[in-house]
mmCIF file of C-alpha atoms in Angstrom:
data_model
loop_
_atom_site.group_PDB
_atom_site.id
_atom_site.type_symbol
_atom_site.label_atom_id
_atom_site.label_comp_id
_atom_site.label_asym_id
_atom_site.label_seq_id
_atom_site.Cartn_x
_atom_site.Cartn_y
_atom_site.Cartn_z
ATOM 1 C CA MET A 22 -78.645 35.973 76.697
ATOM 2 C CA ASN A 23 -78.170 32.658 76.995
ATOM 3 C CA ASP A 24 -80.548 29.381 76.895
ATOM 4 C CA THR A 25 -81.018 29.258 80.426
ATOM 5 C CA ASP A 26 -82.525 32.829 80.626
ATOM 6 C CA SER A 27 -84.839 32.152 77.971
ATOM 7 C CA ARG A 28 -86.012 28.923 79.768
ATOM 8 C CA LYS A 29 -86.747 30.587 82.908
ATOM 9 C CA ASP A 30 -89.571 33.244 82.013
ATOM 10 C CA PRO A 31 -91.438 34.140 84.817
ATOM 11 C CA ASP A 32 -94.438 35.455 82.987
ATOM 12 C CA GLY A 33 -94.842 32.068 81.302
ATOM 13 C CA TYR A 34 -97.784 29.831 81.421
ATOM 14 C CA ASN A 35 -97.895 27.116 84.080
ATOM 15 C CA TYR A 36 -98.323 24.080 82.547
ATOM 16 C CA ASP A 37 -97.959 22.122 85.862
ATOM 17 C CA VAL A 38 -101.639 22.835 86.723
ATOM 18 C CA VAL A 39 -102.850 21.812 83.402
ATOM 19 C CA ARG A 40 -101.243 18.491 83.740
ATOM 20 C CA GLN A 41 -102.404 17.872 87.160
ATOM 21 C CA PHE A 42 -105.791 18.889 86.342
ATOM 22 C CA THR A 43 -105.857 16.512 83.239
ATOM 23 C CA LEU A 44 -104.571 13.323 85.346
ATOM 24 C CA MET A 45 -106.962 13.893 88.081
ATOM 25 C CA THR A 46 -109.660 14.177 85.478
ATOM 26 C CA LEU A 47 -108.678 10.849 84.012
ATOM 27 C CA VAL A 48 -108.381 9.276 87.439
ATOM 28 C CA TRP A 49 -111.900 10.556 88.342
ATOM 29 C CA GLY A 50 -113.390 9.365 85.045
ATOM 30 C CA ILE A 51 -112.156 6.222 85.263
ATOM 31 C CA LEU A 52 -113.383 5.404 88.901
ATOM 32 C CA GLY A 53 -116.498 6.836 88.036
ATOM 33 C CA MET A 54 -117.036 4.678 84.986
ATOM 34 C CA GLY A 55 -115.861 1.724 87.031
ATOM 35 C CA LEU A 56 -118.322 2.097 89.617
ATOM 36 C CA GLY A 57 -120.981 2.669 87.077
ATOM 37 C CA VAL A 58 -120.036 -0.607 85.636
ATOM 38 C CA PHE A 59 -119.948 -2.448 88.569
ATOM 39 C CA ILE A 60 -123.561 -1.034 89.693
ATOM 40 C CA ALA A 61 -124.874 -2.229 86.396
ATOM 41 C CA ALA A 62 -123.416 -5.560 86.785
ATOM 42 C CA GLN A 63 -124.991 -5.721 90.238
ATOM 43 C CA LEU A 64 -128.686 -4.890 88.494
ATOM 44 C CA VAL A 65 -127.867 -7.526 85.871
ATOM 45 C CA TRP A 66 -126.591 -10.111 88.000
ATOM 46 C CA PRO A 67 -127.864 -10.069 91.591
ATOM 47 C CA ALA A 68 -125.439 -12.531 92.643
ATOM 48 C CA LEU A 69 -122.674 -9.525 92.882
ATOM 49 C CA ASN A 70 -124.738 -8.322 95.788
ATOM 50 C CA LEU A 71 -123.255 -10.968 98.007
ATOM 51 C CA ASP A 72 -126.600 -11.999 99.073
ATOM 52 C CA LEU A 73 -126.876 -8.930 101.362
ATOM 53 C CA PRO A 74 -130.410 -8.341 102.716
ATOM 54 C CA TRP A 75 -130.272 -4.590 102.315
ATOM 55 C CA THR A 76 -129.085 -4.497 98.830
#
């Protein structure tokens, strides 16, 4: 058995799915927290609402 056979384990764990899930969790968290900070800033400083009548 050589090194290339030991690296190609068909029954091994698929880490690509875990990496993609972790990356998208971080992206979603950053976007969500950023939007939350923006909404909170609009509540503190009404000028950020751009003087729109429906906000």
